[in-house]
Amino acid sequence: MIRFGAISVEEFLEDYWQKKPLLIKQALPNFISPISSDELAGLSLEEEFESRLVQGSTAQQQWSLTNGPFTKTTFTQLPEQDWTLLVQGVDRFIDEVHDLIKQFDFIPRWRFDDVMISYATKGGSVGPHFDYYDVFLLQGSGRRRWELSTQFCTLDNYLKDVPLRIMHTFTPEQFFEVEPGDVLYIPPKVAHHGVSLDDECTTLSFGYRAYSAQELFESLDMQNPDQEQNIYYQDPIWINTSSPALIPDLAIEQANQILKISSDEFAAFVTKLDILDEQLLQHFEAETFREKMQYKLHPSCKIAYFLVDTTPKVFINGEYFDTQEFDPQAVMQFCNKRTINAKDHQQLTINLFKQNLIYIID
């Protein structure tokens, strides 16, 4: 887990999560990014990766957006400064990036979306903007200056005729400079503007989904009677930080503030795969089953459970996964750790293996 320094993880969850930003200096001391800028550029040449190239600066207020995949020629034709490359969903493909997610497992894993990695030359930025989701921004290399604001975070405050959702009016209230190993937490609807201070700037963004009321209604094939687009699910104060796959009763109660939804329906909703993950799993073929080996859940899989009395009810990729014949402790351990030893839990491992959900840890 990341190091919080002056505060405890419990203080963060109670006082900061979904409430206010926090800079955590040296949250990961001596951190070295698992992806270099050259490697990130290489990923952006591949069709499997969703990549974007942003050019511009707030000084000029001229911005351009180009979607990948790119070619090597793309990068030879760029100016020396003021551009940013962004690659989405890197955790699905690079194990070293996926393994970093556990540093943030004090937040339930079923709330997690993906890791986006950006590289920026000096002056590179994507402009001031705000989102409806939570994000931890881990500085991978180089330095970046961040400006934050809680003002004017409204849908009508944006630059017209610009292919990005960049704020027209942005009044900074906080200023931070970050270096490798620093983590900046930004909650929903807090505007942020990051500008690279050198040509070595990489940032890893760990994003946590925002469940809109509209999405929840659509998951149950229901009409949203309010039609209010800005209503979002709000987390409770998380207590059980050692069980990242657990959906506590408090979370389901929070969802029921928006609409009447059962535990089964909510578990199916939060573990439902997006199109990219579905495609990755469709093309995944597990090797021959080997006893006495350690296995791990495929990085594209989403897993969660809630408790019926003391028994876990498990959902994987939007579907109920029957574990009634297995030891409840072993099931919960697998859900929370996302790994399992075939030697100790052979039948459970075989069941997971047959459904192409796990693979051998090298």
PDB file of N, CA and C in Angstrom, residues 21-88:
ATOM      1  N   PRO A  21      -8.910  17.214  -2.332  1.00  0.00           N
ATOM      2  CA  PRO A  21      -7.637  16.684  -2.849  1.00  0.00           C
ATOM      3  C   PRO A  21      -6.614  16.489  -1.737  1.00  0.00           C
ATOM      4  N   LEU A  22      -5.617  15.665  -2.054  1.00  0.00           N
ATOM      5  CA  LEU A  22      -4.506  15.453  -1.123  1.00  0.00           C
ATOM      6  C   LEU A  22      -3.248  15.122  -1.909  1.00  0.00           C
ATOM      7  N   LEU A  23      -2.169  15.845  -1.619  1.00  0.00           N
ATOM      8  CA  LEU A  23      -0.861  15.503  -2.167  1.00  0.00           C
ATOM      9  C   LEU A  23      -0.146  14.613  -1.167  1.00  0.00           C
ATOM     10  N   ILE A  24       0.296  13.448  -1.613  1.00  0.00           N
ATOM     11  CA  ILE A  24       1.006  12.491  -0.759  1.00  0.00           C
ATOM     12  C   ILE A  24       2.438  12.415  -1.278  1.00  0.00           C
ATOM     13  N   LYS A  25       3.334  13.134  -0.616  1.00  0.00           N
ATOM     14  CA  LYS A  25       4.725  13.157  -1.047  1.00  0.00           C
ATOM     15  C   LYS A  25       5.378  11.800  -0.777  1.00  0.00           C
ATOM     16  N   GLN A  26       6.107  11.318  -1.772  1.00  0.00           N
ATOM     17  CA  GLN A  26       6.833  10.047  -1.681  1.00  0.00           C
ATOM     18  C   GLN A  26       5.944   8.914  -1.157  1.00  0.00           C
ATOM     19  N   ALA A  27       4.766   8.826  -1.742  1.00  0.00           N
ATOM     20  CA  ALA A  27       3.849   7.727  -1.422  1.00  0.00           C
ATOM     21  C   ALA A  27       4.463   6.390  -1.800  1.00  0.00           C
ATOM     22  N   LEU A  28       5.267   6.390  -2.865  1.00  0.00           N
ATOM     23  CA  LEU A  28       6.036   5.213  -3.280  1.00  0.00           C
ATOM     24  C   LEU A  28       7.495   5.649  -3.423  1.00  0.00           C
ATOM     25  N   PRO A  29       8.261   5.566  -2.335  1.00  0.00           N
ATOM     26  CA  PRO A  29       9.650   6.034  -2.372  1.00  0.00           C
ATOM     27  C   PRO A  29      10.484   5.254  -3.392  1.00  0.00           C
ATOM     28  N   ASN A  30      11.412   5.956  -4.014  1.00  0.00           N
ATOM     29  CA  ASN A  30      12.330   5.351  -4.993  1.00  0.00           C
ATOM     30  C   ASN A  30      11.584   4.712  -6.166  1.00  0.00           C
ATOM     31  N   PHE A  31      10.432   5.254  -6.491  1.00  0.00           N
ATOM     32  CA  PHE A  31       9.614   4.677  -7.558  1.00  0.00           C
ATOM     33  C   PHE A  31      10.268   4.865  -8.922  1.00  0.00           C
ATOM     34  N   ILE A  32      10.266   3.789  -9.700  1.00  0.00           N
ATOM     35  CA  ILE A  32      10.729   3.825 -11.086  1.00  0.00           C
ATOM     36  C   ILE A  32       9.577   3.347 -11.961  1.00  0.00           C
ATOM     37  N   SER A  33       9.198   4.150 -12.923  1.00  0.00           N
ATOM     38  CA  SER A  33       8.062   3.805 -13.779  1.00  0.00           C
ATOM     39  C   SER A  33       8.334   2.521 -14.550  1.00  0.00           C
ATOM     40  N   PRO A  34       7.361   1.600 -14.590  1.00  0.00           N
ATOM     41  CA  PRO A  34       7.540   0.356 -15.355  1.00  0.00           C
ATOM     42  C   PRO A  34       7.499   0.576 -16.864  1.00  0.00           C
ATOM     43  N   ILE A  35       7.115   1.773 -17.293  1.00  0.00           N
ATOM     44  CA  ILE A  35       7.017   2.097 -18.717  1.00  0.00           C
ATOM     45  C   ILE A  35       7.804   3.374 -19.001  1.00  0.00           C
ATOM     46  N   SER A  36       8.730   3.312 -19.948  1.00  0.00           N
ATOM     47  CA  SER A  36       9.467   4.512 -20.354  1.00  0.00           C
ATOM     48  C   SER A  36       8.659   5.278 -21.398  1.00  0.00           C
ATOM     49  N   SER A  37       9.073   6.496 -21.670  1.00  0.00           N
ATOM     50  CA  SER A  37       8.371   7.296 -22.686  1.00  0.00           C
ATOM     51  C   SER A  37       8.460   6.642 -24.062  1.00  0.00           C
ATOM     52  N   ASP A  38       9.611   6.056 -24.378  1.00  0.00           N
ATOM     53  CA  ASP A  38       9.757   5.376 -25.674  1.00  0.00           C
ATOM     54  C   ASP A  38       8.846   4.156 -25.762  1.00  0.00           C
ATOM     55  N   GLU A  39       8.747   3.407 -24.659  1.00  0.00           N
ATOM     56  CA  GLU A  39       7.871   2.230 -24.646  1.00  0.00           C
ATOM     57  C   GLU A  39       6.405   2.646 -24.772  1.00  0.00           C
ATOM     58  N   LEU A  40       6.044   3.748 -24.123  1.00  0.00           N
ATOM     59  CA  LEU A  40       4.667   4.236 -24.222  1.00  0.00           C
ATOM     60  C   LEU A  40       4.347   4.640 -25.659  1.00  0.00           C
ATOM     61  N   ALA A  41       5.293   5.306 -26.297  1.00  0.00           N
ATOM     62  CA  ALA A  41       5.103   5.668 -27.705  1.00  0.00           C
ATOM     63  C   ALA A  41       4.937   4.415 -28.557  1.00  0.00           C
ATOM     64  N   GLY A  42       5.687   3.368 -28.227  1.00  0.00           N
ATOM     65  CA  GLY A  42       5.564   2.102 -28.950  1.00  0.00           C
ATOM     66  C   GLY A  42       4.182   1.491 -28.801  1.00  0.00           C
ATOM     67  N   LEU A  43       3.609   1.576 -27.587  1.00  0.00           N
ATOM     68  CA  LEU A  43       2.259   1.047 -27.371  1.00  0.00           C
ATOM     69  C   LEU A  43       1.229   1.800 -28.210  1.00  0.00           C
ATOM     70  N   SER A  44       1.457   3.095 -28.394  1.00  0.00           N
ATOM     71  CA  SER A  44       0.488   3.906 -29.139  1.00  0.00           C
ATOM     72  C   SER A  44       0.463   3.579 -30.627  1.00  0.00           C
ATOM     73  N   LEU A  45       1.429   2.778 -31.083  1.00  0.00           N
ATOM     74  CA  LEU A  45       1.429   2.346 -32.484  1.00  0.00           C
ATOM     75  C   LEU A  45       0.528   1.133 -32.701  1.00  0.00           C
ATOM     76  N   GLU A  46       0.121   0.491 -31.585  1.00  0.00           N
ATOM     77  CA  GLU A  46      -0.651  -0.751 -31.667  1.00  0.00           C
ATOM     78  C   GLU A  46      -2.153  -0.469 -31.646  1.00  0.00           C
ATOM     79  N   GLU A  47      -2.898  -1.248 -32.437  1.00  0.00           N
ATOM     80  CA  GLU A  47      -4.349  -1.059 -32.524  1.00  0.00           C
ATOM     81  C   GLU A  47      -5.066  -1.406 -31.221  1.00  0.00           C
ATOM     82  N   GLU A  48      -4.475  -2.297 -30.422  1.00  0.00           N
ATOM     83  CA  GLU A  48      -5.139  -2.732 -29.193  1.00  0.00           C
ATOM     84  C   GLU A  48      -5.263  -1.605 -28.171  1.00  0.00           C
ATOM     85  N   PHE A  49      -4.406  -0.595 -28.287  1.00  0.00           N
ATOM     86  CA  PHE A  49      -4.376   0.463 -27.285  1.00  0.00           C
ATOM     87  C   PHE A  49      -5.142   1.694 -27.757  1.00  0.00           C
ATOM     88  N   GLU A  50      -5.932   2.251 -26.851  1.00  0.00           N
ATOM     89  CA  GLU A  50      -6.602   3.520 -27.122  1.00  0.00           C
ATOM     90  C   GLU A  50      -5.633   4.645 -26.778  1.00  0.00           C
ATOM     91  N   SER A  51      -5.204   5.393 -27.775  1.00  0.00           N
ATOM     92  CA  SER A  51      -4.199   6.433 -27.551  1.00  0.00           C
ATOM     93  C   SER A  51      -4.649   7.756 -28.149  1.00  0.00           C
ATOM     94  N   ARG A  52      -4.148   8.842 -27.549  1.00  0.00           N
ATOM     95  CA  ARG A  52      -4.481  10.191 -28.013  1.00  0.00           C
ATOM     96  C   ARG A  52      -3.243  11.068 -27.936  1.00  0.00           C
ATOM     97  N   LEU A  53      -3.203  12.052 -28.791  1.00  0.00           N
ATOM     98  CA  LEU A  53      -2.109  13.015 -28.817  1.00  0.00           C
ATOM     99  C   LEU A  53      -2.723  14.406 -28.720  1.00  0.00           C
ATOM    100  N   VAL A  54      -2.323  15.153 -27.689  1.00  0.00           N
ATOM    101  CA  VAL A  54      -2.862  16.495 -27.461  1.00  0.00           C
ATOM    102  C   VAL A  54      -1.740  17.511 -27.634  1.00  0.00           C
ATOM    103  N   GLN A  55      -1.974  18.511 -28.452  1.00  0.00           N
ATOM    104  CA  GLN A  55      -1.020  19.597 -28.645  1.00  0.00           C
ATOM    105  C   GLN A  55      -1.689  20.917 -28.285  1.00  0.00           C
ATOM    106  N   GLY A  56      -0.914  21.799 -27.620  1.00  0.00           N
ATOM    107  CA  GLY A  56      -1.454  23.106 -27.280  1.00  0.00           C
ATOM    108  C   GLY A  56      -0.995  23.574 -25.920  1.00  0.00           C
ATOM    109  N   SER A  57      -1.416  24.776 -25.553  1.00  0.00           N
ATOM    110  CA  SER A  57      -1.080  25.358 -24.255  1.00  0.00           C
ATOM    111  C   SER A  57      -2.141  26.384 -23.892  1.00  0.00           C
ATOM    112  N   THR A  58      -2.258  26.666 -22.596  1.00  0.00           N
ATOM    113  CA  THR A  58      -3.236  27.660 -22.145  1.00  0.00           C
ATOM    114  C   THR A  58      -2.832  29.061 -22.576  1.00  0.00           C
ATOM    115  N   ALA A  59      -1.544  29.285 -22.791  1.00  0.00           N
ATOM    116  CA  ALA A  59      -1.083  30.607 -23.230  1.00  0.00           C
ATOM    117  C   ALA A  59      -1.656  30.952 -24.602  1.00  0.00           C
ATOM    118  N   GLN A  60      -1.648  29.967 -25.497  1.00  0.00           N
ATOM    119  CA  GLN A  60      -2.138  30.193 -26.860  1.00  0.00           C
ATOM    120  C   GLN A  60      -3.639  29.918 -27.000  1.00  0.00           C
ATOM    121  N   GLN A  61      -4.171  29.071 -26.092  1.00  0.00           N
ATOM    122  CA  GLN A  61      -5.570  28.633 -26.166  1.00  0.00           C
ATOM    123  C   GLN A  61      -5.907  28.020 -27.522  1.00  0.00           C
ATOM    124  N   GLN A  62      -4.914  27.371 -28.094  1.00  0.00           N
ATOM    125  CA  GLN A  62      -5.123  26.629 -29.336  1.00  0.00           C
ATOM    126  C   GLN A  62      -4.779  25.170 -29.067  1.00  0.00           C
ATOM    127  N   TRP A  63      -5.736  24.302 -29.289  1.00  0.00           N
ATOM    128  CA  TRP A  63      -5.566  22.900 -28.934  1.00  0.00           C
ATOM    129  C   TRP A  63      -5.923  22.014 -30.120  1.00  0.00           C
ATOM    130  N   SER A  64      -5.218  20.885 -30.210  1.00  0.00           N
ATOM    131  CA  SER A  64      -5.570  19.884 -31.222  1.00  0.00           C
ATOM    132  C   SER A  64      -5.546  18.505 -30.582  1.00  0.00           C
ATOM    133  N   LEU A  65      -6.412  17.638 -31.050  1.00  0.00           N
ATOM    134  CA  LEU A  65      -6.507  16.264 -30.552  1.00  0.00           C
ATOM    135  C   LEU A  65      -6.433  15.316 -31.735  1.00  0.00           C
ATOM    136  N   THR A  66      -5.528  14.331 -31.642  1.00  0.00           N
ATOM    137  CA  THR A  66      -5.406  13.297 -32.666  1.00  0.00           C
ATOM    138  C   THR A  66      -5.524  11.941 -31.997  1.00  0.00           C
ATOM    139  N   ASN A  67      -6.365  11.071 -32.540  1.00  0.00           N
ATOM    140  CA  ASN A  67      -6.531   9.731 -31.990  1.00  0.00           C
ATOM    141  C   ASN A  67      -5.622   8.739 -32.702  1.00  0.00           C
ATOM    142  N   GLY A  68      -5.055   7.769 -31.926  1.00  0.00           N
ATOM    143  CA  GLY A  68      -4.217   6.741 -32.493  1.00  0.00           C
ATOM    144  C   GLY A  68      -5.043   5.634 -33.133  1.00  0.00           C
ATOM    145  N   PRO A  69      -4.400   4.558 -33.602  1.00  0.00           N
ATOM    146  CA  PRO A  69      -2.954   4.313 -33.458  1.00  0.00           C
ATOM    147  C   PRO A  69      -2.115   5.229 -34.351  1.00  0.00           C
ATOM    148  N   PHE A  70      -0.875   5.478 -33.880  1.00  0.00           N
ATOM    149  CA  PHE A  70       0.017   6.377 -34.587  1.00  0.00           C
ATOM    150  C   PHE A  70       1.076   5.592 -35.358  1.00  0.00           C
ATOM    151  N   THR A  71       1.935   6.311 -36.035  1.00  0.00           N
ATOM    152  CA  THR A  71       3.084   5.712 -36.721  1.00  0.00           C
ATOM    153  C   THR A  71       4.347   6.362 -36.172  1.00  0.00           C
ATOM    154  N   LYS A  72       5.485   5.768 -36.457  1.00  0.00           N
ATOM    155  CA  LYS A  72       6.749   6.356 -36.005  1.00  0.00           C
ATOM    156  C   LYS A  72       6.936   7.760 -36.574  1.00  0.00           C
ATOM    157  N   THR A  73       6.434   7.965 -37.775  1.00  0.00           N
ATOM    158  CA  THR A  73       6.549   9.282 -38.413  1.00  0.00           C
ATOM    159  C   THR A  73       5.811  10.352 -37.615  1.00  0.00           C
ATOM    160  N   THR A  74       4.708   9.954 -36.948  1.00  0.00           N
ATOM    161  CA  THR A  74       3.937  10.908 -36.150  1.00  0.00           C
ATOM    162  C   THR A  74       4.836  11.648 -35.180  1.00  0.00           C
ATOM    163  N   PHE A  75       5.712  10.905 -34.511  1.00  0.00           N
ATOM    164  CA  PHE A  75       6.526  11.496 -33.450  1.00  0.00           C
ATOM    165  C   PHE A  75       7.711  12.292 -33.993  1.00  0.00           C
ATOM    166  N   THR A  76       8.164  11.971 -35.182  1.00  0.00           N
ATOM    167  CA  THR A  76       9.273  12.744 -35.764  1.00  0.00           C
ATOM    168  C   THR A  76       8.793  14.104 -36.263  1.00  0.00           C
ATOM    169  N   GLN A  77       7.491  14.252 -36.442  1.00  0.00           N
ATOM    170  CA  GLN A  77       6.947  15.502 -36.970  1.00  0.00           C
ATOM    171  C   GLN A  77       6.402  16.429 -35.883  1.00  0.00           C
ATOM    172  N   LEU A  78       6.527  16.038 -34.622  1.00  0.00           N
ATOM    173  CA  LEU A  78       6.004  16.853 -33.529  1.00  0.00           C
ATOM    174  C   LEU A  78       6.976  17.968 -33.156  1.00  0.00           C
ATOM    175  N   PRO A  79       6.472  19.075 -32.603  1.00  0.00           N
ATOM    176  CA  PRO A  79       7.360  20.132 -32.110  1.00  0.00           C
ATOM    177  C   PRO A  79       8.121  19.662 -30.871  1.00  0.00           C
ATOM    178  N   GLU A  80       9.087  20.439 -30.431  1.00  0.00           N
ATOM    179  CA  GLU A  80       9.901  20.046 -29.279  1.00  0.00           C
ATOM    180  C   GLU A  80       9.127  20.146 -27.971  1.00  0.00           C
ATOM    181  N   GLN A  81       8.153  21.033 -27.893  1.00  0.00           N
ATOM    182  CA  GLN A  81       7.437  21.271 -26.642  1.00  0.00           C
ATOM    183  C   GLN A  81       5.924  21.250 -26.854  1.00  0.00           C
ATOM    184  N   ASP A  82       5.221  21.304 -25.700  1.00  0.00           N
ATOM    185  CA  ASP A  82       3.764  21.523 -25.668  1.00  0.00           C
ATOM    186  C   ASP A  82       2.931  20.412 -26.298  1.00  0.00           C
ATOM    187  N   TRP A  83       3.320  19.144 -26.086  1.00  0.00           N
ATOM    188  CA  TRP A  83       2.447  18.055 -26.513  1.00  0.00           C
ATOM    189  C   TRP A  83       2.452  16.931 -25.486  1.00  0.00           C
ATOM    190  N   THR A  84       1.361  16.180 -25.494  1.00  0.00           N
ATOM    191  CA  THR A  84       1.151  15.096 -24.528  1.00  0.00           C
ATOM    192  C   THR A  84       0.605  13.867 -25.246  1.00  0.00           C
ATOM    193  N   LEU A  85       1.184  12.714 -24.934  1.00  0.00           N
ATOM    194  CA  LEU A  85       0.687  11.426 -25.425  1.00  0.00           C
ATOM    195  C   LEU A  85      -0.007  10.712 -24.279  1.00  0.00           C
ATOM    196  N   LEU A  86      -1.225  10.221 -24.515  1.00  0.00           N
ATOM    197  CA  LEU A  86      -1.984   9.492 -23.493  1.00  0.00           C
ATOM    198  C   LEU A  86      -2.359   8.117 -24.022  1.00  0.00           C
ATOM    199  N   VAL A  87      -2.126   7.087 -23.204  1.00  0.00           N
ATOM    200  CA  VAL A  87      -2.483   5.719 -23.585  1.00  0.00           C
ATOM    201  C   VAL A  87      -3.351   5.121 -22.477  1.00  0.00           C
ATOM    202  N   GLN A  88      -4.532   4.654 -22.858  1.00  0.00           N
ATOM    203  CA  GLN A  88      -5.535   4.165 -21.915  1.00  0.00           C
ATOM    204  C   GLN A  88      -5.379   2.658 -21.682  1.00  0.00           C
TER     205      GLN A  88
END
